[in-house]
């Protein structure tokens, strides 16, 4: 069936046709248009330097057309190459127009031939490279490398200044002990907020803020101050969110709150 | 050869001893050892370069040979005895065709940019290919090309040379012929800039490569 | 020596070749190789035992020698060249903060007991710190304190004075002088940012833990 569908000009010999058909089936096996061109060029059975670029362009375009008729999707770069080869083909067939700018069709064709020859040369070089004796396969390194033992002689050093500074620091530690927050006696606003969220549901009527303070947080003045401040900040936040209503009779009077209804 | 011998307070050991030292150091290492490293490890005034000449001769035709890899030296078993070493053979991950071709292109065209590799192969180079070759430590980044965009270049490594038993990248098989045939030229599509400058650069690059 | 030579269909390789083979196998093998293993890996009719005799002779007095390890064979670096396999590097390190503080306390308060050092520093003094300072020969044991338990005391040494350029420990400036010299300024010390200072404070005990 593929035979019948293959309507190339008469001059293509049968073995070449078979090769071209194999190409169609194996389109995924090519690494790009240049690879395909290189494979196609082999059907010309000539030195790459003597390749007929015109014929090659026709072969390629035939391939693309064939692939299309078989509804084989070709990657974009194959189509770009097809367009370029179609352009090249027309340039090669038509005489150059007077005043034509840019490179001649022959230059472009020669460049394509060069690219193919170079790719083939790299393939051959790769094959020769891989055919070389290889380490770990044909020749071998020392099986028991004796590691260099690294003897590190460490000497320590300090200056008199280091010594004096160190001493000065120890002796005056208390003088400039860095300010560190005493975390044990700090009640954070986050803590208070969490706590109030749990409690507020039960507060239908006005209650003083102080009554919400957690047990044990009114023992020392510092803990009391910290927890009161945290809870005050927390209820302000809640008031802002519309969760509670606050009131204070006068300056310094107890702050009262209740759940906001609705 | 020993330029600083007059500065030396101690006599360098006799050449026979130096040869033994180089032998011991190279034997002990699986990796090629650089000349500078030999110099550093041997007693003051020693001339490892000369000792290496004698040592190389001594191991000629032996089961183990002294080989040069870049500017380093190593002992390697003779390739004709590989058949005895089946046990030591390390299974090398099969490289894809794309990886093998890319490797060859880097070796023969170095320093080469990714765009150049792609131009030669006529297809995009997948990230995995470069990664795989870098992971094998067969290629590494070379210096940036001084062209717009300052693209990075790739070059082959000393491990590559070691793996394929090459003394330098200049000893790649068929390099001269390929160069003579103009197949290592970077020849842009006609009408897209000059090629001669770049060609020069590629040649300079190859010889500069293993300096450091 | 070759008992089974009449059974062999093929001639064994010449002894020179066998020697090369043994040489390559021993070189490439990760472990010493037994005679039976050599026999198994070499071509039929080979006589590794004889090859080993020649090979051993060949490596006599070389940088590497053929040695018998149990009932197996291996190449080893010649004993007199072992020094080439070591690389000596001298590394100068800053004394740890724990050590310098301890040293300072000994210098200012000598003779001082360990308990006193700990009291002044406010943290335990690790054995490693004391050992290190003793090893550096900057402190030594003084006479025992005539108190219950008769604890040992520490004093600084001549080497200490030498290193720090002091005539005697009494030449160390006192607190007042330190203050006058600006050393007690509460500004962060050069090279010791205020933040890191704070961290150090909290970590003094810990840093000691990791010292040794």
XYZ file of C-alpha atoms in Angstrom:
686
model
C 0.000 0.000 0.000
C 2.784 2.307 0.817
C 4.293 1.365 -2.540
C 1.290 2.649 -4.418
C 1.036 5.819 -2.450
C 4.647 6.581 -3.180
C 4.442 8.631 -6.305
C 7.934 9.915 -6.855
C 9.371 10.522 -10.325
C 10.391 7.449 -12.287
C 14.134 7.921 -11.915
C 14.235 6.813 -8.290
C 15.515 3.248 -8.255
C 13.618 0.658 -6.190
C 16.234 0.220 -3.413
C 16.278 3.945 -2.929
C 12.537 3.936 -2.692
C 12.674 1.256 -0.063
C 15.149 3.330 1.886
C 12.914 6.342 1.611
C 9.967 4.329 2.843
C 11.959 3.154 5.796
C 12.581 6.817 6.508
C 8.882 7.520 6.573
C 8.198 4.803 9.050
C 11.120 5.777 11.239
C 10.649 9.521 11.315
C 11.065 9.583 15.091
C 14.462 8.019 14.748
C 16.006 11.150 13.277
C 17.838 13.675 15.266
C 16.608 16.684 13.420
C 16.406 17.705 9.781
C 20.167 17.696 9.237
C 20.296 14.071 10.336
C 17.476 13.262 7.941
C 19.242 15.087 5.124
C 22.413 13.167 5.853
C 20.542 9.893 5.656
C 18.804 10.930 2.461
C 22.107 11.985 0.965
C 23.391 8.439 1.337
C 20.902 7.298 -1.244
C 22.829 9.376 -3.778
C 25.771 7.071 -3.243
C 28.322 9.789 -3.922
C 30.962 11.530 -1.898
C 29.299 14.173 0.223
C 31.452 16.757 -1.524
C 29.881 15.858 -4.839
C 26.350 15.703 -3.553
C 23.610 17.214 -5.658
C 21.981 19.629 -3.309
C 19.154 20.138 -5.759
C 18.401 16.441 -5.770
C 18.716 16.322 -2.014
C 16.299 19.204 -1.657
C 13.820 17.349 -3.826
C 14.264 14.187 -1.786
C 13.667 16.071 1.405
C 10.627 17.898 0.090
C 9.284 14.601 -1.190
C 9.792 13.137 2.235
C 7.932 15.959 3.914
C 5.081 15.767 1.465
C 4.872 12.038 1.965
C 4.834 12.423 5.703
C 2.025 14.920 5.393
C -0.029 12.642 3.185
C 0.397 9.935 5.810
C -0.626 12.454 8.441
C 2.639 12.079 10.260
C 3.262 15.177 12.280
C 6.652 16.630 11.713
C 8.346 18.830 14.237
C 8.582 22.502 13.376
C 12.287 22.411 12.562
C 11.653 19.838 9.823
C 9.142 22.210 8.264
C 11.485 25.175 8.586
C 14.123 23.168 6.757
C 11.557 22.218 4.120
C 10.687 25.852 3.532
C 14.337 26.783 3.289
C 15.067 23.931 0.881
C 12.087 24.909 -1.265
C 13.501 28.433 -1.420
C 16.955 27.080 -2.225
C 15.542 24.805 -4.878
C 13.794 27.668 -6.651
C 16.937 29.787 -6.457
C 18.986 26.971 -7.902
C 16.584 26.429 -10.755
C 15.968 30.037 -11.691
C 18.647 32.326 -13.047
C 19.640 35.014 -10.533
C 17.762 38.227 -10.957
C 19.901 41.211 -11.847
C 20.791 43.242 -8.790
C 20.131 40.322 -6.464
C 21.477 40.973 -3.012
C 22.915 38.434 -0.656
C 24.600 35.106 -1.131
C 24.174 33.143 -4.315
C 22.188 29.940 -4.434
C 25.415 28.085 -5.087
C 26.948 29.470 -1.899
C 23.943 28.363 0.089
C 24.017 24.931 -1.499
C 27.725 24.653 -0.793
C 27.102 25.566 2.800
C 24.502 22.872 3.198
C 26.906 20.362 1.693
C 29.541 21.569 4.140
C 27.163 21.136 7.066
C 26.387 17.601 6.015
C 30.019 16.761 5.534
C 30.883 18.246 8.914
C 28.139 16.335 10.668
C 29.292 13.132 9.020
C 32.875 13.899 10.035
C 31.803 14.403 13.651
C 29.867 11.133 13.584
C 32.945 9.337 12.307
C 35.099 11.056 14.906
C 32.661 10.059 17.645
C 32.750 6.467 16.469
C 36.536 6.476 16.417
C 36.627 8.037 19.849
C 34.319 5.421 21.312
C 36.349 2.745 19.555
C 39.460 3.745 21.483
C 40.742 1.792 24.427
C 38.905 3.112 27.420
C 39.849 3.434 31.048
C 38.040 0.862 33.140
C 37.310 -1.271 30.086
C 40.557 -1.853 28.251
C 43.144 -0.371 30.528
C 43.024 0.164 34.233
C 44.091 2.446 36.995
C 45.679 1.375 40.241
C 43.263 -0.839 42.106
C 44.373 0.128 45.587
C 45.297 3.736 45.553
C 47.162 4.568 48.706
C 45.674 7.746 49.869
C 47.877 10.552 50.818
C 47.685 10.793 54.526
C 47.316 14.368 55.380
C 49.225 15.301 58.447
C 47.981 18.555 59.684
C 50.149 20.174 62.225
C 47.960 22.666 63.894
C 49.526 25.409 65.867
C 47.420 27.783 67.814
C 48.037 31.390 68.175
C 46.745 34.232 70.238
C 48.022 37.690 70.854
C 48.435 39.515 74.077
C 45.602 41.753 73.018
C 43.323 38.728 72.584
C 44.270 37.635 76.054
C 43.602 40.994 77.656
C 40.355 41.502 75.871
C 39.177 38.073 76.903
C 40.024 38.798 80.488
C 38.495 42.229 80.414
C 35.325 40.777 79.101
C 35.072 38.129 81.770
C 35.765 40.531 84.572
C 33.250 43.071 83.444
C 30.623 40.677 82.180
C 27.978 42.096 84.477
C 28.723 45.639 83.449
C 27.713 45.130 79.911
C 25.612 42.059 79.946
C 23.546 42.389 76.833
C 19.888 43.120 77.317
C 17.993 39.884 76.933
C 14.277 39.622 77.384
C 13.356 37.431 80.241
C 11.030 35.183 78.321
C 9.713 33.371 81.344
C 7.815 36.395 82.530
C 6.563 37.683 79.231
C 3.050 37.054 78.061
C 2.794 37.750 74.352
C -0.073 39.359 72.554
C -0.458 36.247 70.400
C -0.889 34.176 73.518
C -3.433 36.621 74.864
C -5.313 36.743 71.600
C -5.552 32.966 71.478
C -6.715 32.901 75.023
C -9.315 35.641 74.601
C -10.747 34.045 71.480
C -11.543 31.003 73.547
C -13.019 32.977 76.412
C -14.988 35.681 74.681
C -17.745 33.312 73.651
C -18.750 33.019 77.262
C -18.891 36.753 77.892
C -22.376 37.999 77.290
C -22.273 40.827 79.783
C -19.675 43.431 80.669
C -16.649 42.047 82.438
C -13.449 43.756 83.457
C -10.290 43.062 81.481
C -8.447 42.201 84.670
C -10.781 39.299 85.292
C -9.486 37.666 82.141
C -5.886 37.547 83.250
C -4.577 34.000 83.497
C -3.942 32.366 86.829
C -0.544 32.935 88.269
C 0.111 36.002 86.118
C -0.646 38.459 88.847
C 1.880 37.133 91.310
C 4.832 39.307 90.406
C 4.426 42.898 89.265
C 6.381 42.159 86.094
C 4.226 39.169 85.108
C 1.108 41.141 85.880
C 2.232 44.090 83.772
C 3.171 41.835 80.912
C -0.029 39.821 80.869
C -2.213 42.911 81.322
C -0.471 44.674 78.435
C -0.784 41.607 76.252
C -4.471 41.190 76.992
C -5.159 44.873 76.505
C -3.505 44.749 73.090
C -5.418 41.587 72.301
C -8.855 43.068 73.094
C -8.029 46.208 71.122
C -7.293 43.970 68.198
C -10.541 42.097 68.735
C -12.479 45.345 68.973
C -10.971 46.408 65.694
C -12.223 43.168 64.152
C -15.652 43.864 65.598
C -15.610 40.873 67.927
C -15.854 42.771 71.221
C -17.020 46.107 72.546
C -14.873 47.983 75.020
C -15.716 50.687 77.534
C -13.984 52.652 80.227
C -15.884 54.915 82.603
C -13.133 57.452 82.985
C -9.368 57.742 82.775
C -7.675 54.956 84.769
C -11.041 53.307 85.464
C -11.231 49.574 84.875
C -11.573 48.571 81.248
C -14.630 46.475 80.580
C -15.563 44.376 77.603
C -18.301 42.196 76.290
C -18.930 40.137 73.183
C -20.359 42.114 70.311
C -23.716 40.684 69.472
C -24.729 39.830 65.955
C 67.373 21.388 34.478
C 67.302 22.140 38.147
C 67.525 25.878 37.987
C 67.509 26.499 41.688
C 70.202 23.982 42.558
C 72.626 26.682 43.633
C 70.058 28.015 46.057
C 69.473 24.618 47.554
C 71.104 23.915 50.864
C 70.762 20.187 50.419
C 71.789 18.032 47.533
C 68.898 16.569 45.602
C 68.723 12.780 45.886
C 70.420 10.818 43.093
C 68.320 10.409 39.930
C 67.806 6.714 40.652
C 66.206 7.625 43.953
C 64.101 10.312 42.342
C 62.884 7.744 39.852
C 61.852 5.459 42.712
C 60.018 8.336 44.360
C 58.073 9.246 41.258
C 57.324 5.551 40.776
C 55.991 5.241 44.316
C 53.874 8.376 44.131
C 52.329 7.515 40.767
C 51.747 3.921 41.785
C 49.913 5.026 44.868
C 47.485 7.246 43.018
C 44.559 6.197 40.861
C 44.326 9.700 39.436
C 46.978 11.269 37.265
C 49.423 13.338 39.299
C 50.527 16.711 38.008
C 54.165 17.524 37.599
C 53.816 20.394 40.050
C 52.382 18.033 42.642
C 55.279 15.607 42.159
C 57.674 18.493 42.572
C 55.915 19.596 45.738
C 56.024 16.161 47.303
C 59.589 15.301 46.432
C 62.631 16.606 48.289
C 63.939 20.015 47.445
C 65.985 20.178 44.273
C 64.444 17.041 42.785
C 63.660 17.032 39.082
C 60.612 14.844 38.567
C 60.444 15.755 34.860
C 63.763 14.063 34.259
C 62.910 11.134 36.501
C 59.715 10.652 34.504
C 61.696 10.253 31.294
C 63.703 7.392 32.805
C 60.660 5.874 34.411
C 58.671 5.940 31.191
C 61.445 4.084 29.447
C 61.651 1.544 32.222
C 57.984 0.658 31.906
C 57.917 0.485 28.135
C 56.413 -2.793 27.017
C 55.607 -3.797 30.589
C 52.205 -4.893 31.853
C 51.830 -1.442 33.361
C 52.802 1.693 31.449
C 53.536 5.261 32.378
C 51.161 7.546 30.495
C 50.862 11.277 30.219
C 47.453 12.860 30.655
C 47.438 16.564 30.032
C 50.212 17.815 32.296
C 49.831 14.904 34.673
C 51.175 11.390 34.779
C 49.744 8.030 35.729
C 50.396 4.329 35.565
C 47.849 2.406 33.523
C 47.737 -1.264 32.614
C 48.698 -2.037 29.037
C 45.614 -1.981 26.826
C 46.410 -5.368 25.268
C 45.929 -7.017 28.660
C 42.410 -5.712 29.149
C 41.052 -9.202 28.615
C 42.567 -10.275 31.943
C 40.695 -7.598 33.818
C 37.104 -8.556 33.352
C 36.717 -8.473 37.107
C 37.882 -4.907 37.344
C 35.748 -3.674 34.476
C 33.408 -0.945 35.529
C 30.088 -0.818 33.790
C 29.871 2.550 32.109
C 26.451 3.955 31.556
C 25.573 3.634 27.906
C 25.759 7.022 26.344
C 23.055 8.123 23.958
C 23.955 8.876 20.392
C 23.286 12.543 21.095
C 25.692 12.467 24.050
C 28.438 10.726 22.087
C 28.122 13.163 19.208
C 28.048 16.133 21.525
C 31.151 14.829 23.284
C 32.977 14.457 19.986
C 31.952 17.940 18.920
C 33.185 19.436 22.186
C 36.460 17.541 21.888
C 37.151 18.497 18.278
C 35.747 22.011 18.287
C 36.591 23.175 21.777
C 36.048 25.695 23.130
C 32.583 25.424 21.669
C 29.321 27.108 22.598
C 26.019 25.355 22.881
C 24.764 27.231 19.818
C 27.701 25.918 17.831
C 27.042 22.355 18.929
C 23.465 22.795 17.848
C 24.495 24.224 14.529
C 26.762 21.286 13.828
C 24.206 18.678 14.854
C 21.335 20.612 13.310
C 19.224 19.989 16.372
C 18.746 21.425 19.833
C 21.003 20.043 22.544
C 18.903 18.781 25.397
C 19.891 19.839 28.874
C 20.288 16.240 29.933
C 22.995 15.633 27.374
C 25.253 18.377 28.626
C 24.474 17.451 32.225
C 25.375 13.847 31.645
C 28.714 14.720 30.102
C 29.441 17.187 32.899
C 28.510 14.585 35.484
C 30.917 12.110 33.922
C 33.421 14.957 34.225
C 34.275 14.579 30.593
C 33.369 18.146 29.715
C 33.467 21.331 31.734
C 32.850 25.014 31.244
C 35.561 26.851 29.408
C 35.969 30.541 29.288
C 33.195 32.719 27.961
C 33.252 33.605 24.313
C 33.945 37.287 23.729
C 30.990 37.683 21.418
C 27.668 39.385 22.078
C 25.912 37.656 24.935
C 29.256 36.300 26.132
C 28.083 32.679 25.830
C 29.737 29.997 27.898
C 31.886 27.481 26.112
C 32.543 23.834 26.765
C 35.862 22.057 26.737
C 36.924 18.507 27.495
C 38.575 17.660 30.779
C 41.636 15.797 31.893
C 39.348 12.944 32.941
C 38.178 12.744 29.362
C 41.748 12.448 28.171
C 42.482 9.878 30.851
C 39.436 7.854 29.966
C 40.263 7.682 26.284
C 43.989 7.312 26.770
C 44.863 10.639 25.196
C 47.884 12.691 26.140
C 46.230 15.910 25.052
C 43.263 17.077 23.028
C 45.685 17.573 20.166
C 46.088 13.808 19.970
C 42.453 13.216 19.107
C 42.298 10.760 16.234
C 42.048 12.419 12.852
C 42.216 15.927 14.260
C 44.798 17.098 11.733
C 42.913 15.695 8.768
C 39.664 17.236 9.906
C 41.326 20.563 10.367
C 43.062 20.349 6.983
C 39.735 19.546 5.358
C 38.285 22.668 6.955
C 35.714 20.621 8.806
C 36.584 22.173 12.151
C 36.003 25.665 10.821
C 33.100 27.508 12.177
C 31.554 28.587 8.903
C 28.361 30.559 9.283
C 25.616 30.507 6.704
C 26.725 32.667 3.763
C 25.767 36.241 4.329
C 25.851 35.965 8.094
C 29.107 37.444 9.259
C 32.742 36.552 8.794
C 34.197 33.258 9.851
C 37.934 33.774 9.754
C 38.245 35.451 13.137
C 36.322 32.793 14.921
C 38.374 30.089 13.329
C 41.519 31.623 14.741
C 39.973 31.801 18.122
C 39.028 28.150 18.048
C 42.585 27.188 17.237
C 44.053 29.329 19.965
C 41.562 27.858 22.384
C 42.599 24.312 21.670
C 46.209 24.938 22.468
C 45.450 27.064 25.503
C 43.151 24.553 26.969
C 45.260 22.506 29.275
C 47.476 25.230 30.518
C 45.900 25.463 33.896
C 56.981 -26.433 37.087
C 54.163 -26.453 34.567
C 52.688 -29.797 35.418
C 49.752 -29.693 33.103
C 51.612 -28.497 30.047
C 51.114 -31.802 28.266
C 47.357 -31.450 28.685
C 47.282 -28.004 27.190
C 46.099 -27.667 23.644
C 47.649 -24.266 23.312
C 51.110 -23.159 24.145
C 51.282 -21.030 27.250
C 52.370 -17.446 26.519
C 56.108 -16.789 26.877
C 57.224 -16.120 30.445
C 57.842 -12.463 29.635
C 54.190 -12.125 28.693
C 53.071 -13.979 31.781
C 55.103 -11.601 33.864
C 53.331 -8.669 32.191
C 49.994 -10.268 32.910
C 50.705 -10.818 36.568
C 52.007 -7.275 36.781
C 48.835 -5.824 35.268
C 46.505 -7.952 37.360
C 48.236 -7.123 40.630
C 48.358 -3.451 39.729
C 44.683 -3.167 38.885
C 43.303 -5.385 41.603
C 41.759 -3.779 44.630
C 42.925 -6.588 46.904
C 45.931 -8.860 47.103
C 45.510 -11.665 44.575
C 45.960 -15.335 45.407
C 47.994 -17.627 43.217
C 44.918 -19.698 42.347
C 43.132 -16.557 41.219
C 46.058 -15.548 39.036
C 46.064 -19.015 37.574
C 42.345 -18.815 36.885
C 42.590 -15.452 35.176
C 45.628 -16.142 33.054
C 45.593 -18.199 29.872
C 45.699 -21.942 30.126
C 49.092 -23.362 30.822
C 50.428 -20.187 32.381
C 52.581 -20.480 35.465
C 51.957 -17.425 37.608
C 54.138 -18.791 40.413
C 57.179 -18.597 38.187
C 56.122 -15.247 36.768
C 55.837 -13.934 40.313
C 59.440 -14.915 41.019
C 60.651 -12.888 38.059
C 58.358 -10.030 38.821
C 59.470 -9.884 42.430
C 63.063 -9.699 41.284
C 62.235 -6.989 38.787
C 60.709 -4.792 41.474
C 63.471 -5.329 43.994
C 64.828 -2.003 45.125
C 62.206 -0.125 43.110
C 59.782 2.474 44.441
C 57.131 -0.195 44.742
C 57.751 -3.795 45.689
C 55.965 -7.028 45.110
C 55.004 -8.390 48.512
C 53.268 -11.490 49.746
C 50.283 -10.745 51.963
C 49.174 -13.985 53.600
C 48.885 -16.308 50.644
C 48.206 -13.511 48.195
C 50.342 -11.023 46.287
C 50.240 -7.265 45.958
C 52.310 -4.224 45.088
C 53.195 -1.960 47.945
C 55.123 1.270 48.236
C 58.702 0.660 49.314
C 58.857 1.123 53.052
C 61.542 3.804 52.880
C 59.349 5.988 50.657
C 56.390 6.078 52.984
C 57.199 9.670 53.775
C 56.148 10.639 50.252
C 52.643 9.446 50.988
C 52.235 11.945 53.765
C 51.734 15.559 53.275
C 52.611 17.780 56.159
C 50.797 21.016 56.428
C 51.100 23.505 59.180
C 47.928 25.240 59.993
C 47.781 28.194 62.290
C 44.510 28.498 64.086
C 43.088 31.052 66.388
C 42.697 29.830 69.903
C 39.075 29.227 70.812
C 37.348 31.707 73.005
C 37.085 29.199 75.843
C 40.811 28.562 75.663
C 41.808 32.195 75.543
C 39.547 33.036 78.469
C 40.888 30.174 80.518
C 44.402 31.194 79.650
C 43.681 34.780 80.660
C 42.286 33.684 83.990
C 45.295 31.523 84.693
C 47.580 34.379 83.761
C 45.800 36.938 85.952
C 44.978 34.714 88.897
C 47.734 32.166 89.072
C 48.045 29.875 90.859
C 44.386 29.097 90.185
C 42.327 25.940 90.553
C 39.942 24.617 87.998
C 36.999 25.400 90.254
C 38.145 29.005 90.491
C 38.460 29.269 86.726
C 34.939 27.976 86.430
C 33.683 30.391 88.957
C 35.223 33.337 87.180
C 34.123 32.252 83.703
C 30.701 31.232 84.905
C 30.787 28.012 82.903
C 32.450 24.643 83.231
C 35.935 24.298 81.787
C 36.265 21.280 79.572
C 39.190 18.939 79.937
C 40.043 19.593 76.318
C 40.621 23.266 76.965
C 43.046 22.613 79.795
C 44.760 19.863 77.804
C 45.145 22.106 74.824
C 46.751 24.861 76.859
C 49.025 22.320 78.543
C 49.987 20.885 75.172
C 50.823 24.325 73.881
C 52.959 24.553 76.988
C 51.332 27.822 77.924
C 50.087 26.575 81.270
C 51.403 23.936 83.640
C 50.494 22.474 86.970
C 51.439 24.605 89.953
C 51.554 23.417 93.492
C 48.490 21.941 95.128
C 46.251 24.266 97.064
C 46.332 23.592 100.814
C 42.554 23.423 101.029
C 40.249 20.424 101.425
C 40.670 18.080 98.500
C 44.087 19.583 97.850
C 43.134 20.688 94.322
C 45.816 21.201 91.709
C 46.500 24.711 90.532
C 47.546 26.054 87.184
C 50.182 28.630 86.421
C 51.500 30.061 83.169
C 54.851 28.945 81.794
C 58.014 30.566 80.535
C 56.835 29.712 77.028
C 53.671 31.648 77.714
C 55.611 34.723 78.730
C 57.847 34.235 75.745
C 54.970 33.943 73.329
C 53.190 36.999 74.655
C 56.335 39.026 75.051
C 56.056 39.443 78.802
C 58.812 39.526 81.382
C 56.514 38.178 84.055
C 52.827 37.563 84.546
C 52.777 40.635 86.788
C 53.398 42.761 83.731
C 49.903 42.039 82.545
C 47.893 45.224 82.718
C 45.309 45.440 85.487
C 41.628 46.150 85.077
C 42.117 49.869 85.545
C 44.778 49.974 82.901
C 42.661 47.892 80.575
C 39.896 50.390 81.029
C 42.252 53.276 80.454
C 43.458 51.599 77.298
C 39.884 51.434 76.077
C 39.832 47.683 76.327
C 36.897 47.711 78.653
C 34.881 49.904 76.435
C 31.477 48.403 76.040
C 31.608 49.039 72.362
C 31.871 45.818 70.451
C 35.422 44.705 69.989
C 36.868 44.901 66.521
C 36.069 41.776 64.619
C 33.410 40.852 67.110
C 30.124 42.417 66.195
C 27.680 43.229 68.918
C 25.220 40.643 67.700
C 27.728 37.829 67.619
C 28.859 38.872 71.029
C 25.403 38.297 72.333
C 25.245 34.923 70.716
C 28.572 33.932 72.121
C 27.371 34.781 75.529
C 24.554 32.325 75.319
C 26.663 29.717 73.644
C 29.750 29.764 75.779
C 28.917 26.455 77.344
C 28.038 24.943 74.018
C 31.072 26.117 72.174
C 33.104 24.361 74.757
C 31.255 21.178 74.085
C 32.361 21.143 70.508
C 35.901 22.014 71.133
C 37.413 18.612 71.353
